[in-house]
């Protein structure tokens, strides 16, 4: 079974600085998708960024970018110019084909003003 | 364009009772998945509905059941509630012809079992 591991339960970053959240996953498949979701205190799970495994280029969405290392099964999220609104739980997730999303346990990010 | 909606927002029940949670998918979506998120944990997959049938199921007991209606909305039913069923229940919708990879989540229903 696929597993997703987030080894950092909590992280903090100064406003305007850069932070990187780590994620590793285990799969024997070659074609899959990876996601980072943000869950603020409002509880709404919001998609931050997605990466298709067949694409070598790392995905980027404004201040958010990923470092996708397929061979190492690593998928880290970099947040640049951190803002107070970035404070939330961040979940790494994996999906392949018609299988359901598999989530990590999450990383709680605090942003210090 | 309304996103995924869920009702109710909060619910308090006692052990042994039954509960029904509701979900309306994002416009244009035909697949609904349900997840349970215990406090401090990531969401765990319960089941997925497509064409009014349960297509996939996670490792949850038969006390958890669901339904999908012709308008694609869905219900999650939990019978004989246990204290351990206290959690945030998330509904996510997706579109089958787009591969269901991108799932849009609702705000969740917080269930407390006393």
Coordinates of C-alpha atoms in Angstrom, one line a residue:
Chain A
X1 CA 0.0 0.0 0.0
X2 CA 1.1 3.5 -0.7
X3 CA 2.2 5.6 2.3
X4 CA 3.0 9.2 2.6
X5 CA 5.3 10.5 5.4
X6 CA 5.7 14.0 6.7
X7 CA 8.5 14.0 9.2
X8 CA 8.0 17.6 10.5
X9 CA 5.0 17.8 12.8
X10 CA 5.6 21.5 13.2
X11 CA 7.5 24.3 11.5
X12 CA 7.8 28.0 11.9
X13 CA 9.0 30.8 9.7
X14 CA 9.4 34.5 9.9
X15 CA 7.2 36.6 7.8
X16 CA 8.8 37.3 4.4
X17 CA 11.2 34.4 4.8
X18 CA 11.3 31.1 3.0
X19 CA 10.3 27.7 4.4
X20 CA 10.5 24.2 3.1
X21 CA 8.1 21.4 4.1
X22 CA 9.2 17.8 3.6
X23 CA 7.3 14.8 2.3
X24 CA 8.4 11.3 1.2
X25 CA 6.2 8.6 -0.2
X26 CA 6.4 4.9 -1.0
X27 CA 5.0 3.5 -4.2
X28 CA 6.0 0.9 -6.8
X29 CA 4.1 2.8 -9.5
X30 CA 5.6 5.1 -12.1
X31 CA 2.5 7.2 -13.0
X32 CA 0.8 9.1 -10.2
X33 CA 0.0 12.5 -8.9
X34 CA 1.2 14.3 -5.8
X35 CA -0.4 17.2 -4.1
X36 CA 0.1 19.7 -1.3
X37 CA -3.1 20.8 0.5
X38 CA -3.5 23.6 3.0
X39 CA -6.0 23.3 5.8
X40 CA -6.4 26.6 7.8
X41 CA -8.3 26.7 11.1
X42 CA -11.5 27.1 9.0
X43 CA -11.0 23.4 8.1
X44 CA -11.4 23.9 4.4
X45 CA -8.9 21.7 2.6
X46 CA -7.4 23.9 -0.2
X47 CA -5.3 22.6 -3.0
X48 CA -2.0 24.5 -3.1
X49 CA 0.0 22.7 -5.9
X50 CA 0.0 19.5 -7.9
X51 CA 2.7 17.5 -9.6
X52 CA 2.3 14.9 -12.3
X53 CA 4.9 12.2 -11.8
X54 CA 5.6 11.9 -15.5
X55 CA 6.7 15.6 -15.6
X56 CA 10.3 16.3 -14.8
X57 CA 9.7 20.0 -14.3
X58 CA 8.9 21.1 -10.8
X59 CA 5.5 22.7 -10.4
X60 CA 5.2 26.3 -9.4
X61 CA 2.2 28.4 -8.3
X62 CA 3.1 32.0 -7.4
X63 CA 5.0 31.8 -4.1
X64 CA 4.7 28.0 -3.8
X65 CA 7.0 25.6 -5.6
X66 CA 7.9 22.0 -5.2
X67 CA 11.1 20.0 -5.4
X68 CA 10.1 16.7 -6.9
X69 CA 12.7 13.9 -6.8
X70 CA 11.1 10.9 -8.3
X71 CA 13.9 8.4 -7.7
X72 CA 14.2 9.5 -4.1
X73 CA 10.4 9.5 -3.7
X74 CA 10.6 13.0 -2.3
X75 CA 8.2 15.9 -2.7
X76 CA 9.0 19.0 -0.7
X77 CA 7.0 22.3 -0.7
X78 CA 8.8 25.6 -0.7
X79 CA 6.9 28.7 0.4
X80 CA 8.7 31.9 -0.5
X81 CA 8.0 35.4 1.0
X82 CA 5.9 33.8 3.7
X83 CA 2.7 35.6 4.8
X84 CA 0.6 35.5 7.9
X85 CA -2.1 33.9 5.9
X86 CA 0.1 30.9 5.1
X87 CA -0.2 29.7 8.7
X88 CA -2.1 26.4 8.5
X89 CA -1.8 22.6 8.4
X90 CA -0.2 21.4 5.3
X91 CA -0.8 17.9 4.0
X92 CA 1.1 16.0 1.3
X93 CA -1.1 13.6 -0.7
X94 CA -0.6 10.9 -3.3
X95 CA -3.1 9.5 -5.8
X96 CA -2.8 7.1 -8.7
X97 CA -5.5 6.1 -11.2
X98 CA -8.8 5.5 -9.5
X99 CA -7.3 4.9 -6.1
X100 CA -8.2 7.3 -3.3
X101 CA -6.0 10.1 -2.0
X102 CA -3.5 9.0 0.6
X103 CA -2.5 11.7 3.0
X104 CA 0.4 12.3 5.3
X105 CA -0.1 13.3 8.9
X106 CA 0.5 16.9 8.2
X107 CA 2.9 19.7 9.2
X108 CA 1.6 22.6 11.2
X109 CA 3.2 25.9 9.9
X110 CA 3.3 29.0 12.0
X111 CA 4.3 32.3 10.6
X112 CA 5.9 34.8 13.0
X113 CA 5.3 38.5 12.4
Chain B
X1 CA -20.1 28.6 -9.2
X2 CA -20.7 27.0 -5.8
X3 CA -18.0 24.7 -4.5
X4 CA -18.5 21.6 -2.4
X5 CA -21.0 22.1 0.4
X6 CA -21.6 20.0 3.5
X7 CA -24.2 20.0 6.2
X8 CA -24.5 20.3 9.1
X9 CA -21.4 22.2 10.2
X10 CA -21.3 20.7 13.6
X11 CA -23.1 17.8 15.2
X12 CA -23.2 16.3 18.7
X13 CA -24.5 12.8 19.3
X14 CA -24.3 10.2 22.0
X15 CA -23.0 6.7 21.8
X16 CA -25.2 4.2 20.0
X17 CA -27.1 6.9 18.0
X18 CA -27.1 7.2 14.2
X19 CA -26.0 10.2 12.2
X20 CA -26.4 11.3 8.6
X21 CA -24.1 13.8 6.9
X22 CA -24.7 15.4 3.6
X23 CA -22.6 16.6 0.7
X24 CA -23.3 18.5 -2.5
X25 CA -20.5 18.3 -5.1
X26 CA -19.0 21.1 -7.1
X27 CA -21.0 21.9 -10.2
X28 CA -20.0 19.5 -13.0
X29 CA -18.6 16.8 -10.7
X30 CA -20.0 13.3 -10.6
X31 CA -17.9 11.5 -8.0
X32 CA -18.0 12.0 -4.3
X33 CA -15.5 10.7 -1.8
X34 CA -15.7 10.8 2.0
X35 CA -12.8 11.1 4.4
X36 CA -12.6 10.9 8.2
X37 CA -10.0 13.2 9.8
X38 CA -9.3 12.5 13.4
X39 CA -7.8 15.3 15.5
X40 CA -4.2 15.9 14.6
X41 CA -4.2 13.4 11.7
X42 CA -4.5 13.4 8.0
X43 CA -7.8 12.4 6.3
X44 CA -8.5 8.7 6.0
X45 CA -10.5 7.5 3.0
X46 CA -13.9 6.0 3.9
X47 CA -15.5 5.4 0.5
X48 CA -16.2 6.8 -2.9
X49 CA -19.5 7.0 -4.9
X50 CA -20.0 7.2 -8.6
X51 CA -23.1 6.6 -10.6
X52 CA -25.0 6.0 -7.4
X53 CA -22.8 3.1 -6.4
X54 CA -20.0 2.6 -3.9
X55 CA -17.0 2.1 -6.1
X56 CA -14.2 1.9 -3.5
X57 CA -14.0 1.5 0.2
X58 CA -11.4 2.1 2.8
X59 CA -10.8 0.2 6.0
X60 CA -14.0 1.2 7.8
X61 CA -16.6 -1.1 9.3
X62 CA -20.1 -1.7 7.9
X63 CA -21.5 0.8 10.4
X64 CA -20.3 3.4 7.8
X65 CA -22.6 3.4 4.8
X66 CA -23.5 5.9 2.1
X67 CA -25.6 6.9 -0.7
X68 CA -25.4 8.9 -3.9
X69 CA -28.4 10.5 -5.5
X70 CA -29.2 11.1 -9.2
X71 CA -28.1 14.8 -8.7
X72 CA -24.7 13.5 -7.5
X73 CA -25.2 14.7 -4.0
X74 CA -24.3 12.1 -1.3
X75 CA -24.9 11.1 2.3
X76 CA -22.7 9.4 4.8
X77 CA -24.5 7.4 7.5
X78 CA -22.9 6.1 10.6
X79 CA -24.8 3.7 12.9
X80 CA -24.2 2.7 16.5
X81 CA -21.9 5.6 17.1
X82 CA -18.7 5.1 19.1
X83 CA -16.6 7.7 20.9
X84 CA -13.9 7.0 18.4
X85 CA -16.1 8.2 15.6
X86 CA -15.6 11.8 16.8
X87 CA -13.8 13.5 13.9
X88 CA -14.1 15.9 11.1
X89 CA -15.8 14.3 8.1
X90 CA -14.7 15.7 4.8
X91 CA -16.5 15.3 1.5
X92 CA -14.6 15.7 -1.8
X93 CA -15.9 15.8 -5.3
X94 CA -14.2 15.1 -8.6
X95 CA -15.0 14.6 -12.2
X96 CA -14.6 11.0 -13.6
X97 CA -13.7 12.0 -17.1
X98 CA -10.8 14.2 -15.7
X99 CA -9.4 11.1 -14.0
X100 CA -10.7 12.1 -10.5
X101 CA -7.1 13.2 -9.7
X102 CA -8.1 16.7 -8.5
X103 CA -10.5 16.5 -5.6
X104 CA -12.2 19.6 -4.3
X105 CA -13.1 19.5 -0.6
X106 CA -16.0 20.8 1.4
X107 CA -15.6 22.6 4.7
X108 CA -16.4 19.4 6.6
X109 CA -18.8 18.4 9.4
X110 CA -17.4 18.2 12.9
X111 CA -19.0 15.2 14.7
X112 CA -18.7 14.9 18.4
X113 CA -19.8 11.7 20.1
X114 CA -20.4 11.9 23.8

